[in-house]
Coordinates of C-alpha atoms in Angstrom, one line a residue:
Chain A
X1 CA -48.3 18.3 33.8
X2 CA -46.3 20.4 31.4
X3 CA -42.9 19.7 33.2
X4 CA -43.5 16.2 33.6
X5 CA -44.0 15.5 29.8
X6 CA -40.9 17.3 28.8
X7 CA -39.0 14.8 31.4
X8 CA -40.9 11.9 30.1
X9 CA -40.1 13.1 26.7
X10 CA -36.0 13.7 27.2
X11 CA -36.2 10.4 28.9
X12 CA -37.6 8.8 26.0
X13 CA -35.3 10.6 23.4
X14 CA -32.4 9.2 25.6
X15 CA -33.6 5.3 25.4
X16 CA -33.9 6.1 21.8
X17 CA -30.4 7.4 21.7
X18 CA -29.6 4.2 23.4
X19 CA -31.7 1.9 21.3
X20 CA -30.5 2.8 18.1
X21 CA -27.0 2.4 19.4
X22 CA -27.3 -0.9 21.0
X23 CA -29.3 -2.0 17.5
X24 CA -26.0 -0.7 14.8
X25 CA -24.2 -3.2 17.3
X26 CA -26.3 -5.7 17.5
X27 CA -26.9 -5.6 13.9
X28 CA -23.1 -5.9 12.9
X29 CA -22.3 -8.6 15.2
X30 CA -24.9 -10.3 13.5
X31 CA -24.4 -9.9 10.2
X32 CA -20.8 -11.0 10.6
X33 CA -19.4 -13.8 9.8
X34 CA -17.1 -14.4 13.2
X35 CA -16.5 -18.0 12.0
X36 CA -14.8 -17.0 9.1
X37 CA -13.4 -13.8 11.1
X38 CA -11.6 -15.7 13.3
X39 CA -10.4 -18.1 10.7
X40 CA -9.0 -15.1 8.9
X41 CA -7.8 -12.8 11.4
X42 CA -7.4 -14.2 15.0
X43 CA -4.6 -17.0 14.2
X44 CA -2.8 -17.0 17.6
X45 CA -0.1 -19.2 16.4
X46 CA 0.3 -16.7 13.1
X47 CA 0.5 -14.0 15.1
X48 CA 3.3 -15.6 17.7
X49 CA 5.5 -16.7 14.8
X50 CA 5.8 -12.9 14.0
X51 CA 7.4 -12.1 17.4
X52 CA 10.2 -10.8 17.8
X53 CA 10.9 -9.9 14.4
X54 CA 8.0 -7.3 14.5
X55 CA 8.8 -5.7 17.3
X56 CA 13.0 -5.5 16.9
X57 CA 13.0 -5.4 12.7
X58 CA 9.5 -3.8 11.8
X59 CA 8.4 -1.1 14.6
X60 CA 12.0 -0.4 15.1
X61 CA 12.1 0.7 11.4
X62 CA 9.0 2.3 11.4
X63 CA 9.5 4.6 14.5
X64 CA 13.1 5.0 12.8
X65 CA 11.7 6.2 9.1
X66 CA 9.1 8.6 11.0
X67 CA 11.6 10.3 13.5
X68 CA 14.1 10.5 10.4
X69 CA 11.1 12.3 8.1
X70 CA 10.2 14.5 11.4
X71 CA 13.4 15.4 12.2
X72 CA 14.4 16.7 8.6
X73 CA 10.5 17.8 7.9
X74 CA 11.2 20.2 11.2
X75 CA 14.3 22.0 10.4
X76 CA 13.4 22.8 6.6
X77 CA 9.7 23.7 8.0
X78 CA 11.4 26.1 10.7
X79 CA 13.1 27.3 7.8
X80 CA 10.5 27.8 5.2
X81 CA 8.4 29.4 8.5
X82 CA 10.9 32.2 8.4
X83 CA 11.5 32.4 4.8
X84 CA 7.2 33.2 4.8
X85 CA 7.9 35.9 7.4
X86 CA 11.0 37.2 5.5
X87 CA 11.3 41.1 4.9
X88 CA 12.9 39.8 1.8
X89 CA 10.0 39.5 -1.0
X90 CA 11.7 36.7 -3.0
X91 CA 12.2 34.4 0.1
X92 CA 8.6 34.7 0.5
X93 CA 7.6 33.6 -2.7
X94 CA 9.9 30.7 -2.8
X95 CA 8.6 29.6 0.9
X96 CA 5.0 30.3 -0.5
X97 CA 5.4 28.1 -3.8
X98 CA 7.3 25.4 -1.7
X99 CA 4.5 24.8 0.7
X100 CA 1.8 25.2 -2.0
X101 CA 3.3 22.2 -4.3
X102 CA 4.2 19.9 -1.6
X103 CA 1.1 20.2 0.0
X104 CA -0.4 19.5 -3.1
X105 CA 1.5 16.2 -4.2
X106 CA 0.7 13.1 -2.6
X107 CA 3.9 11.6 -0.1
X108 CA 4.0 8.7 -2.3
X109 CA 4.9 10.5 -5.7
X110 CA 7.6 12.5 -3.8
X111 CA 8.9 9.5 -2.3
X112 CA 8.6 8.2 -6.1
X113 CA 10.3 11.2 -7.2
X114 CA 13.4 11.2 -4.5
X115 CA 13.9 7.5 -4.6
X116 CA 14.1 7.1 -8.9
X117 CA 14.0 10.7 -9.8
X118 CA 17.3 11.9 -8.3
X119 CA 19.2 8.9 -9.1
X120 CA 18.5 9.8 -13.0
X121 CA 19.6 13.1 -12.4
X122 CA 22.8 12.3 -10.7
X123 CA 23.8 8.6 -11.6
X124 CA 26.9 8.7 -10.2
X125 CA 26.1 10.3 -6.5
X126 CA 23.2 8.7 -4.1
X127 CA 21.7 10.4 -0.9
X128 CA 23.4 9.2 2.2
X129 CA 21.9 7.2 4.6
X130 CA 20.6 4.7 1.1
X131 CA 16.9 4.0 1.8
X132 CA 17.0 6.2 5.5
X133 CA 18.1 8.9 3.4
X134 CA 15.8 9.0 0.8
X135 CA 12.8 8.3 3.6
X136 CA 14.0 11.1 5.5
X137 CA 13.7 13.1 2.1
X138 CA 11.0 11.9 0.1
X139 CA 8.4 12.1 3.6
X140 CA 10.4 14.8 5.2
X141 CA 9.8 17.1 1.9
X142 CA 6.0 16.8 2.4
X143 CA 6.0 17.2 6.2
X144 CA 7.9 20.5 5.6
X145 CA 4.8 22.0 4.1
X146 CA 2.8 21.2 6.7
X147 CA 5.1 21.7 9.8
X148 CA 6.3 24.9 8.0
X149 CA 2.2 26.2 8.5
X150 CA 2.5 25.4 11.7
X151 CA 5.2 26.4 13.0
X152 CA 4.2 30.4 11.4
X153 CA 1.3 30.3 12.3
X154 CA 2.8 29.6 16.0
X155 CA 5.6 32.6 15.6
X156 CA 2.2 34.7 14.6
X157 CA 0.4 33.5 17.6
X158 CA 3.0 35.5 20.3
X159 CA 2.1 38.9 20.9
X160 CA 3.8 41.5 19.0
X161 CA 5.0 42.8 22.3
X162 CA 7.5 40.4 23.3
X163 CA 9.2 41.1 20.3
X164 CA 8.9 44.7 20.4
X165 CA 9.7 44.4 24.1
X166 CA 13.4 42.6 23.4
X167 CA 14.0 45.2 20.7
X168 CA 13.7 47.9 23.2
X169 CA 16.1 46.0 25.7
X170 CA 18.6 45.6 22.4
X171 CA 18.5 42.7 21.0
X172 CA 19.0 42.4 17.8
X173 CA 16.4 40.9 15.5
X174 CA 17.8 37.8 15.0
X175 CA 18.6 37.3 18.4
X176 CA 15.1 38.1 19.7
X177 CA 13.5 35.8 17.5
X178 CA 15.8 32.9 18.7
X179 CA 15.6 33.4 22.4
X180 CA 12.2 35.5 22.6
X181 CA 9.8 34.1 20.0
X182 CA 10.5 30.8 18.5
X183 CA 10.3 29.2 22.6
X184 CA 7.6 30.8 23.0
X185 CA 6.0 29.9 19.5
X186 CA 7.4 26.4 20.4
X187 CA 5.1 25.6 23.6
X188 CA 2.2 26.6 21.0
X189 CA 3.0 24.6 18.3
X190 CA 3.9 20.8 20.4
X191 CA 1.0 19.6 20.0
X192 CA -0.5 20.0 16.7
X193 CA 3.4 18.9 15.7
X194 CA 3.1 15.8 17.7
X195 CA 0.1 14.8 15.3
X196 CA 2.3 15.6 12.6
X197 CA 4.5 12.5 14.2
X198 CA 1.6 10.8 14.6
X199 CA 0.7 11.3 10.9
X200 CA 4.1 10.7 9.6
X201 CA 4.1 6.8 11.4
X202 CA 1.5 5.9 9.4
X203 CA 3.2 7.3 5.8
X204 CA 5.9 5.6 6.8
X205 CA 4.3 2.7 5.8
X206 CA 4.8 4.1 2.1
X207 CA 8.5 2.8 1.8
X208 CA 8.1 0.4 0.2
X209 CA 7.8 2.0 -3.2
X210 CA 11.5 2.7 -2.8
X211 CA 12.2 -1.2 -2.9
X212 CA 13.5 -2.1 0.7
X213 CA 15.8 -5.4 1.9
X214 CA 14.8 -7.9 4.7
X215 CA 16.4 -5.6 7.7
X216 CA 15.0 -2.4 6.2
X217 CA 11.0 -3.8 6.3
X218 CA 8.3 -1.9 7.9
X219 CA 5.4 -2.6 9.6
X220 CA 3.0 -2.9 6.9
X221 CA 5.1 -4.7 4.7
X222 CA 6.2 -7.1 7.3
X223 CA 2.0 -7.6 7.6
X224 CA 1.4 -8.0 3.8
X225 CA 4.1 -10.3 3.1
X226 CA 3.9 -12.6 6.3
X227 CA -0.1 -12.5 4.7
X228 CA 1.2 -13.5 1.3
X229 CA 3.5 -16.7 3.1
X230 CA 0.9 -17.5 5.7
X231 CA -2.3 -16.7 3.4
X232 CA -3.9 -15.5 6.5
X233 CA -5.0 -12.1 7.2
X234 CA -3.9 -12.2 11.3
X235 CA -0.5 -10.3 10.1
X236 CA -2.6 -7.5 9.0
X237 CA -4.0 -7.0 12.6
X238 CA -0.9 -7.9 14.2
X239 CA 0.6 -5.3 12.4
X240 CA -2.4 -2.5 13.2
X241 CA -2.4 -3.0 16.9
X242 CA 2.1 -2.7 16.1
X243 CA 1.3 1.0 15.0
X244 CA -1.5 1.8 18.1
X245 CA 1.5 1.2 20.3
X246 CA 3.5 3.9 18.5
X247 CA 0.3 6.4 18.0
X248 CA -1.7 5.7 21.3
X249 CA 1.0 7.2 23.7
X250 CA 1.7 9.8 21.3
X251 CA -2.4 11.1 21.0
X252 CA -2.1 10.9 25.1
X253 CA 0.6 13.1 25.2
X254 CA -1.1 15.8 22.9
X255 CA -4.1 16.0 24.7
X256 CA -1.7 16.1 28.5
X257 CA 0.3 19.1 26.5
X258 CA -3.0 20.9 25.2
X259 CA -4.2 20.8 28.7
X260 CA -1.4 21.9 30.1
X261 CA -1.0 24.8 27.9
X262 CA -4.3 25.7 28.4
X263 CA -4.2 26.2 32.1
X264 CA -1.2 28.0 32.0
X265 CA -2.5 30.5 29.7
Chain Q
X1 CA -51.9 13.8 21.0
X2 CA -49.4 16.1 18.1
X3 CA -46.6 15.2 19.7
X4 CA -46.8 11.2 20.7
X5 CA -47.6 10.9 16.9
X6 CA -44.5 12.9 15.7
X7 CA -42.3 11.3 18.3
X8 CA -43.9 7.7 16.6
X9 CA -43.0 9.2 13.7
X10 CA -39.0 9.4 14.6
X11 CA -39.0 6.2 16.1
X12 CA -40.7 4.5 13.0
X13 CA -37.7 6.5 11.1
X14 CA -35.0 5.5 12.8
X15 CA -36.0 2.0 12.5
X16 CA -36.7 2.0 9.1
X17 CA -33.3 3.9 8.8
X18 CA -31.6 0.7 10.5
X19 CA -33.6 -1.3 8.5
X20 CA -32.6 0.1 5.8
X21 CA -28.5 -0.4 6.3
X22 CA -29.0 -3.6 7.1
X23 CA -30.7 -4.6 3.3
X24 CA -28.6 -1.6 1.6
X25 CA -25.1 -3.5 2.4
X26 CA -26.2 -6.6 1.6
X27 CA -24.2 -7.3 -1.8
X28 CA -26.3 -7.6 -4.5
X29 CA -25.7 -10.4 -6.4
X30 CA -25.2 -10.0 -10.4
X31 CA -23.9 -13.4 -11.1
X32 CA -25.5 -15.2 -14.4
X33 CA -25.3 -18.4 -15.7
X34 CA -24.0 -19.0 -19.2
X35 CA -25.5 -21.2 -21.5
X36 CA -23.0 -24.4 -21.2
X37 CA -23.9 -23.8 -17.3
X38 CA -20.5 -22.2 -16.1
X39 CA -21.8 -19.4 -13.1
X40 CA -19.5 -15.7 -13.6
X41 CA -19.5 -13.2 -10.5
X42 CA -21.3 -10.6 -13.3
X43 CA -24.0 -11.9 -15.9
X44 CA -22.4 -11.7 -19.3
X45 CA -19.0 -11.4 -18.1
X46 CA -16.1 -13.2 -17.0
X47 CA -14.3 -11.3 -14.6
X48 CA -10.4 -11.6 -14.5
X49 CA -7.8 -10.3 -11.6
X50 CA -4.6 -9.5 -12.9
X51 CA -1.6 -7.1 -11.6
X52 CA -0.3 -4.5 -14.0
X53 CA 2.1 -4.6 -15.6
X54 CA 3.7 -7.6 -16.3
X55 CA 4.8 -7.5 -20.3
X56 CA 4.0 -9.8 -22.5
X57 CA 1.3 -11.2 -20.1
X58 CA -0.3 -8.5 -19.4
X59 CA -0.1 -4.8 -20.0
X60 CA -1.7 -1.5 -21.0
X61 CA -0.6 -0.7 -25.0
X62 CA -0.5 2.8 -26.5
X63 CA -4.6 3.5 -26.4
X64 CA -4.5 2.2 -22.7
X65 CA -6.2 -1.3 -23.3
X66 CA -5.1 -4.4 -21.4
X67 CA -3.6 -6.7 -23.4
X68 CA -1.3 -9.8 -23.3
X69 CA -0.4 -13.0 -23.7
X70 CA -2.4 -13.9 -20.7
X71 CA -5.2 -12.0 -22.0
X72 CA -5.4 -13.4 -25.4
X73 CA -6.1 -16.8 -23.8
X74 CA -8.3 -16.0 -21.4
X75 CA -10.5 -14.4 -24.5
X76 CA -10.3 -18.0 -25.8
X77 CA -12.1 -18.7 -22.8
X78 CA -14.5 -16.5 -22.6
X79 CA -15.9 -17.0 -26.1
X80 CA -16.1 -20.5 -25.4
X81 CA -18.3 -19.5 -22.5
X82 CA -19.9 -17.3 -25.0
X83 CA -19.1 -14.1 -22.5
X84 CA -17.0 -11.3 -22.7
X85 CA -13.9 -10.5 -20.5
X86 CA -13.8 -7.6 -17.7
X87 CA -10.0 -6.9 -16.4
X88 CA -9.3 -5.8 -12.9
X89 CA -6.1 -4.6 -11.7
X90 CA -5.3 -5.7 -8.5
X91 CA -2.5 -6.2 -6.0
X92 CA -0.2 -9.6 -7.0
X93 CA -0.6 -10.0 -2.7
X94 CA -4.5 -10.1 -3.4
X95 CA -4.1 -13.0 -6.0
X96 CA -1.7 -15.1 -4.5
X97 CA -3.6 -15.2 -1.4
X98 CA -6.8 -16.4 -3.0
X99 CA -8.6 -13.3 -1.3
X100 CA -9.3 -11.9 -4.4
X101 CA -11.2 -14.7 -5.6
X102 CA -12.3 -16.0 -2.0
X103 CA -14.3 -12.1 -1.8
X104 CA -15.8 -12.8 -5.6
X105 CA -13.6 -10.0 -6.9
X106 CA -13.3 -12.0 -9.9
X107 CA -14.0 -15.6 -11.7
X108 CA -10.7 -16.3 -12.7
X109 CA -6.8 -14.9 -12.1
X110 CA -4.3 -15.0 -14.7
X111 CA -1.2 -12.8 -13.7
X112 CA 1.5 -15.1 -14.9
X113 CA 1.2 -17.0 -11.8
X114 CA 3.2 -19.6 -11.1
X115 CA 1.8 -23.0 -9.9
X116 CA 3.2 -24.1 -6.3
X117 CA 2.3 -25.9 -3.6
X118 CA 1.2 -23.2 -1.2
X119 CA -0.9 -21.4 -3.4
X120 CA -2.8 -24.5 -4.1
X121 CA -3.7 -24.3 -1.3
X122 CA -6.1 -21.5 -1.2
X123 CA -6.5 -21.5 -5.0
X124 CA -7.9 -24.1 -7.5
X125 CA -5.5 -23.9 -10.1
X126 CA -6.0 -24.8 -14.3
X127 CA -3.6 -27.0 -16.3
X128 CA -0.6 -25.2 -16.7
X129 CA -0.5 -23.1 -20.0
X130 CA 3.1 -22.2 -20.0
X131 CA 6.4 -23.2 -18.7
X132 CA 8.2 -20.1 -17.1
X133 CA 12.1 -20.0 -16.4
X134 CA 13.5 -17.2 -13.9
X135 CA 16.5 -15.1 -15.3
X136 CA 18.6 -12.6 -13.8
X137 CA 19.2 -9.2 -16.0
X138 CA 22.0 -6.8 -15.9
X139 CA 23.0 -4.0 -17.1
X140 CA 24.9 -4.6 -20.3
X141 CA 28.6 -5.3 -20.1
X142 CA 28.7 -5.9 -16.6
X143 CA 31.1 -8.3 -15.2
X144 CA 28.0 -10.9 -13.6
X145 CA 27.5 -14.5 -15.3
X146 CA 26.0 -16.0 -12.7
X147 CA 24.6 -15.9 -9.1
X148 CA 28.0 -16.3 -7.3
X149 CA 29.9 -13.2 -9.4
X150 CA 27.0 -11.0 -7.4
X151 CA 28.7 -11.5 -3.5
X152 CA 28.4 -8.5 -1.3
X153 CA 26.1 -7.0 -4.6
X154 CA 22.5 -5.7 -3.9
X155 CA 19.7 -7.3 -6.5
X156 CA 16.0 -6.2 -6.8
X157 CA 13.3 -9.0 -6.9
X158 CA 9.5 -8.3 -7.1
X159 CA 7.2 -8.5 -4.0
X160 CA 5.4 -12.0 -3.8
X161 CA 7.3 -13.7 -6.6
X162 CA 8.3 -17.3 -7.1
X163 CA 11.7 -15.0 -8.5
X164 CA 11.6 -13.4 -5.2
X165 CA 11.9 -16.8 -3.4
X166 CA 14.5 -18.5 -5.3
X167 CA 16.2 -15.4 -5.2
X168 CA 15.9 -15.6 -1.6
X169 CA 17.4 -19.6 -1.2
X170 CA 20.5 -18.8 -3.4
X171 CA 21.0 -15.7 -1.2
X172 CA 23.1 -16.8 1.6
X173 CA 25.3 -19.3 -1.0
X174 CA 25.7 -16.8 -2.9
X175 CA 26.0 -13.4 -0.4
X176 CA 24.1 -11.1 -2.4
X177 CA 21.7 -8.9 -0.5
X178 CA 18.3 -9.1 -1.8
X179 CA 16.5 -5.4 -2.7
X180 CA 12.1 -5.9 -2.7
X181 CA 10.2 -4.1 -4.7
X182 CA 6.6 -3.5 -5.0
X183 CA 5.9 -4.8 -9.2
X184 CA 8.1 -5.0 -11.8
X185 CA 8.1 -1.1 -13.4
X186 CA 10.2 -0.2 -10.0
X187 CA 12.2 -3.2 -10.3
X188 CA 13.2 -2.4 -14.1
X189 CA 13.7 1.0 -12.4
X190 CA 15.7 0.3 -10.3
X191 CA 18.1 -1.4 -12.1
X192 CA 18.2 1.2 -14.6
X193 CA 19.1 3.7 -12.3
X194 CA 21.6 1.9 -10.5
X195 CA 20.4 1.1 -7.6
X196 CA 20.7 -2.5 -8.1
X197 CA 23.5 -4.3 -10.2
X198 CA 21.3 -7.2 -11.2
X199 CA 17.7 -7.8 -11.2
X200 CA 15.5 -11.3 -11.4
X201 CA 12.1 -12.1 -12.4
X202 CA 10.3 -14.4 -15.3
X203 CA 12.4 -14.7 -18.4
X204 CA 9.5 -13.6 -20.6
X205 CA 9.2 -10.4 -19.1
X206 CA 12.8 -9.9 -19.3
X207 CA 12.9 -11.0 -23.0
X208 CA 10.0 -8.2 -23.6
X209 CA 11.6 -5.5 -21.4
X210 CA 15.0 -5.8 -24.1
X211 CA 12.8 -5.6 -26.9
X212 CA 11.6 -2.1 -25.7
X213 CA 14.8 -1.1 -24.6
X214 CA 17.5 -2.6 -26.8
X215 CA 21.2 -2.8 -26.0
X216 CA 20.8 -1.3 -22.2
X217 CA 20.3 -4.3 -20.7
X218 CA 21.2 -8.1 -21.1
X219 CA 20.2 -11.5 -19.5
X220 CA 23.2 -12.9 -17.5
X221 CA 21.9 -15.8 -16.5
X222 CA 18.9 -18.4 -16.5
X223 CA 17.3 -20.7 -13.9
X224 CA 15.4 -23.6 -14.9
X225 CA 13.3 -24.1 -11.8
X226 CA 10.5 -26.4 -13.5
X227 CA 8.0 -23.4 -12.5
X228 CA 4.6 -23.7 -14.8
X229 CA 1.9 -20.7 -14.7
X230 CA -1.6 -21.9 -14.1
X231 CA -4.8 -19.9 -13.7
X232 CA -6.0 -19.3 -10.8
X233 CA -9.7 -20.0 -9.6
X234 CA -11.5 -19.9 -6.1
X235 CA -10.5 -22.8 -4.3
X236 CA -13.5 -25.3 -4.5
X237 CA -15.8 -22.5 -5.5
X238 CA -16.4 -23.3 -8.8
X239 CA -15.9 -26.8 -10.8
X240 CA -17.9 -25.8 -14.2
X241 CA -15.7 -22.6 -14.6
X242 CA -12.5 -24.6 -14.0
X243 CA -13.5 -27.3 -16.2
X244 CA -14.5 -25.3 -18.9
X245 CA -11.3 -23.5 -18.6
X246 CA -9.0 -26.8 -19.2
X247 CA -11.0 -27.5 -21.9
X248 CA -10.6 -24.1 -23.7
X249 CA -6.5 -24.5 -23.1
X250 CA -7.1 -28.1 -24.8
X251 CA -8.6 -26.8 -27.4
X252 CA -6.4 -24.2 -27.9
X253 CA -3.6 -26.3 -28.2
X254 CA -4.9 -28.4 -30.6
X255 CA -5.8 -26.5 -32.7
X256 CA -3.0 -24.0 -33.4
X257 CA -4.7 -20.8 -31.1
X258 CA -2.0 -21.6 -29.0
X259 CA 0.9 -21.6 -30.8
X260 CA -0.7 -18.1 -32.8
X261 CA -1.0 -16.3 -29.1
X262 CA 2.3 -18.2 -28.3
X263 CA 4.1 -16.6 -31.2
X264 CA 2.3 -13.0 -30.9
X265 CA 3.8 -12.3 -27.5
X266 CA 6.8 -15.1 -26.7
X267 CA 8.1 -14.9 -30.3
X268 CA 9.6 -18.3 -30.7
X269 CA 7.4 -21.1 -30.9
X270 CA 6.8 -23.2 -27.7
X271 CA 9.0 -25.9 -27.1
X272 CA 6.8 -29.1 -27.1

């Protein structure tokens, strides 16, 4: 009798599980206003007129601005990594203060900062590359901080022994971390970096505070401004599903890598 | 018999839990009617979307109120409607769109907003209240008197601008390559930093931004485009407001407010 309730009763706790799921739904599809919804944000022909140019102009900028930021976020964060585990006391705290201020500022006041900040300083020299450049500085400077984190806590995360053990064979320091720990702290590290990616597509949308011209427009810029010409808010989902392309593949690929490293541990 | 009741219990909870998000998110609805019978979003208030900053219109002064030429009138209006008027700050993109007043952010929009075609569209607007002319500024001394001395030159225009558009159909005449920005502070910023050789928007603003900033900057050249500035008001949504509105602007021309709010922020007195 005994066993039979507690069935009954985890049966019942799993229609109510059910239930209440299948009543949020219920209850937003009908409280919506999919008249209206539609109106607003399913406008096939909108959403046509914005092909090509969002694919070519707009994703191609915004997979463009992120690998730019990534690329010089991962080289100063590699840096910064070593500077923390530096022998030398003031590399340290320079490394330390770096990460703790630029994790602390928001990417869109640094990209404020780079983008009118340094062209006060130095009026009569700009960053190469024009608005690539100072993308590739103003959200690579943030993404340092983090990646830099990352990337120690990955050198931390081999055993002591493989460095000890190249020493013994006699290699030098530097040496040993190049072709002994940083591969090894690199198959750790791939996947929490590839979120980094995935978080630097979306901040790449912040360009636009750096005042951008027709072939240099993002993704979300392309979707608020073809909203502000059409006055129709389709862009803005055309747009969103534009960055799932970029970020779906990407998330897929972390969790392939994080399984993979797994078993072969 | 313990248990059915306290498993009643959780169901009766969870129900009243759903219940419960489906009243709490329903928007509550503060709107009041005035005594002339003009309905605001917020009893007692009347509720204006504007985007910051856009000297003399609208900006924040020294103590950090709003204040403007645009405000000043629509403070005409309100004490007519014997109300008091709320600012909100809000992307230009909202505005223009008519989402803003479409989602009963506010009543009314006054941003220096042009009149034109598409935005009648999806916004109701007043009489026009002032005639706006689109200029280019430069940085003083520089060799630019016009448009065509600015081929194979990069010039800023703000986001969602009427400047931004006219900027736009002059650019392949003219080959200039056009530079966006977000509002006007990183526009003037930009300018002033060298990053553009020549920046456009409304006249007024440009006229305000020298005043602050005296011999940096001059305006090269004008454009009459015939652009007026209306306020804005949801489209169909609300006849009393708008008509209490034109009569407020009436009024005020008639009897000299105008002219005093004209003079305040403009300077010279409005050609007639």
């Amino acid at each position: 009798m005994a066993s039979l309730r507690r069935r009954t009763r985890q049966r019942l706790i799993l229609w109510v599980q059910y239930a209440v799921f299948v009543g949020i739904v219920a209850l937003v599809a009908f409280t919506a206003d999919w008249g209206t919804l539609r109106e607003s944000f399913f406008r096939l022909d909108i959403a046509r007129d914005m092909f090509p140019e969002v694919i070519t102009v707009n994703l191609r900028n915004t997979v463009l601005y992120t690998l730019l930021a990534f690329v010089f976020g991962l080289v100063l964060g590699l840096i910064l990594a070593l500077m923390r585990l530096s022998k030398v006391a003031p590399y340290r705290w320079v490394a330390t203060a770096y990460i703790e201020l630029f994790r602390g500022l928001p990417a869109l006041l640094v990209l404020f900062a780079v983008g009118y900040g340094i062209p006060t300083a130095f009026p009569n020299r700009e960053i190469p590359g024009g608005v690539y450049g100072s993308v590739a500085l103003g959200l690579g400077l943030t993404a340092a901080a983090y990646m830099s984190e990352t990337i120690r806590a990955g050198i931390q995360a081999v055993p002591r022994g493989q460095m000890e053990a190249a020493r013994t064979l006699g290699m030098s320091p530097a040496r040993a971390m190049r072709t002994i720990v940083l591969p090894q702290a690199f198959r750790i590290v791939i996947p929490p970096l590839t979120n980094e990616i995935i978080l630097l597509t979306k901040d790449s949308s912040l360009v636009f505070v750096l005042g951008v011209t027709a072939s240099q427009i993002e993704l979300t810029k392309f979707g608020t401004d073809t909203l502000n010409a059409r006055v129709n808010s389709t862009p803005i989902l055309v747009a969103g599903l534009c960055y799932l392309i970029i970020t779906l593949p990407l998330s897929q690929l972390v969790r392939r890598l994080e399984i993979r490293y797994n078993k072969a541990r | 018999m313990l248990r059915t009741t306290s498993r009643r219990t959780g169901i009766l909870v969870i129900a009243a839990a759903l219940a419960l998000t489906a009243t709490a998110c329903a928007k509550k609805d503060t709107s009041g009617t005035t005594a002339s019978g003009v309905t605001t979003i917020q009893q007692g208030k009347l509720t204006t979307c504007t985007h910051l900053p856009y000297a003399p219109f609208q900006s924040r002064d020294a103590s950090g109120k709003v204040v403007g030429f645009d405000v000043d009138l629509l403070d005409l209006v309100a004490k007519k409607l014997g109300v008091q008027q709320t600012i909100v700050d809000t992307p230009f993109e909202g505005i223009k769109s008519g989402q803003d007043l479409k989602n009963g952010k506010c009543d009314i929009a006054a941003a220096g907003m042009t009149i034109t075609p598409e935005r009648q569209q999806v916004i109701d607007f007043s009489d026009p209240y002032f005639d706006a002319t689109q200029a280019l500024l430069v940085k003083k001394g520089a060799p630019y008197k016009s448009l065509a001395d600015l081929r194979g030159k990069r010039i800023g225009a703000q986001a969602a601008t009427t400047g931004l558009e006219y900027a736009k159909k002059n650019a392949a005449a003219n080959g200039y390559e056009i530079v966006e920005y977000k509002d006007l502070a990183t526009e003037q910023q930009a300018l002033a930093t060298g990053q553009i050789v020549g920046a456009v928007n409304d006249l007024p603003v440009w006229t305000e931004y020298l005043k602050e900033n005296p011999g940096k900057f001059e305006v090269a050249a004008q454009f009459d485009t015939g652009e007026q500035y209306g306020l804005g008001l949801k489209k169909g949504g609300n006849p009393e407001l708008l008509k209490a509105v034109n009569e407020a602007l009436a009024e005020a021309k008639a009897d000299g407010s105008y002219d005093k709010i004209y003079a305040r922020w403009i300077g010279t007195a409005p050609a007639k």
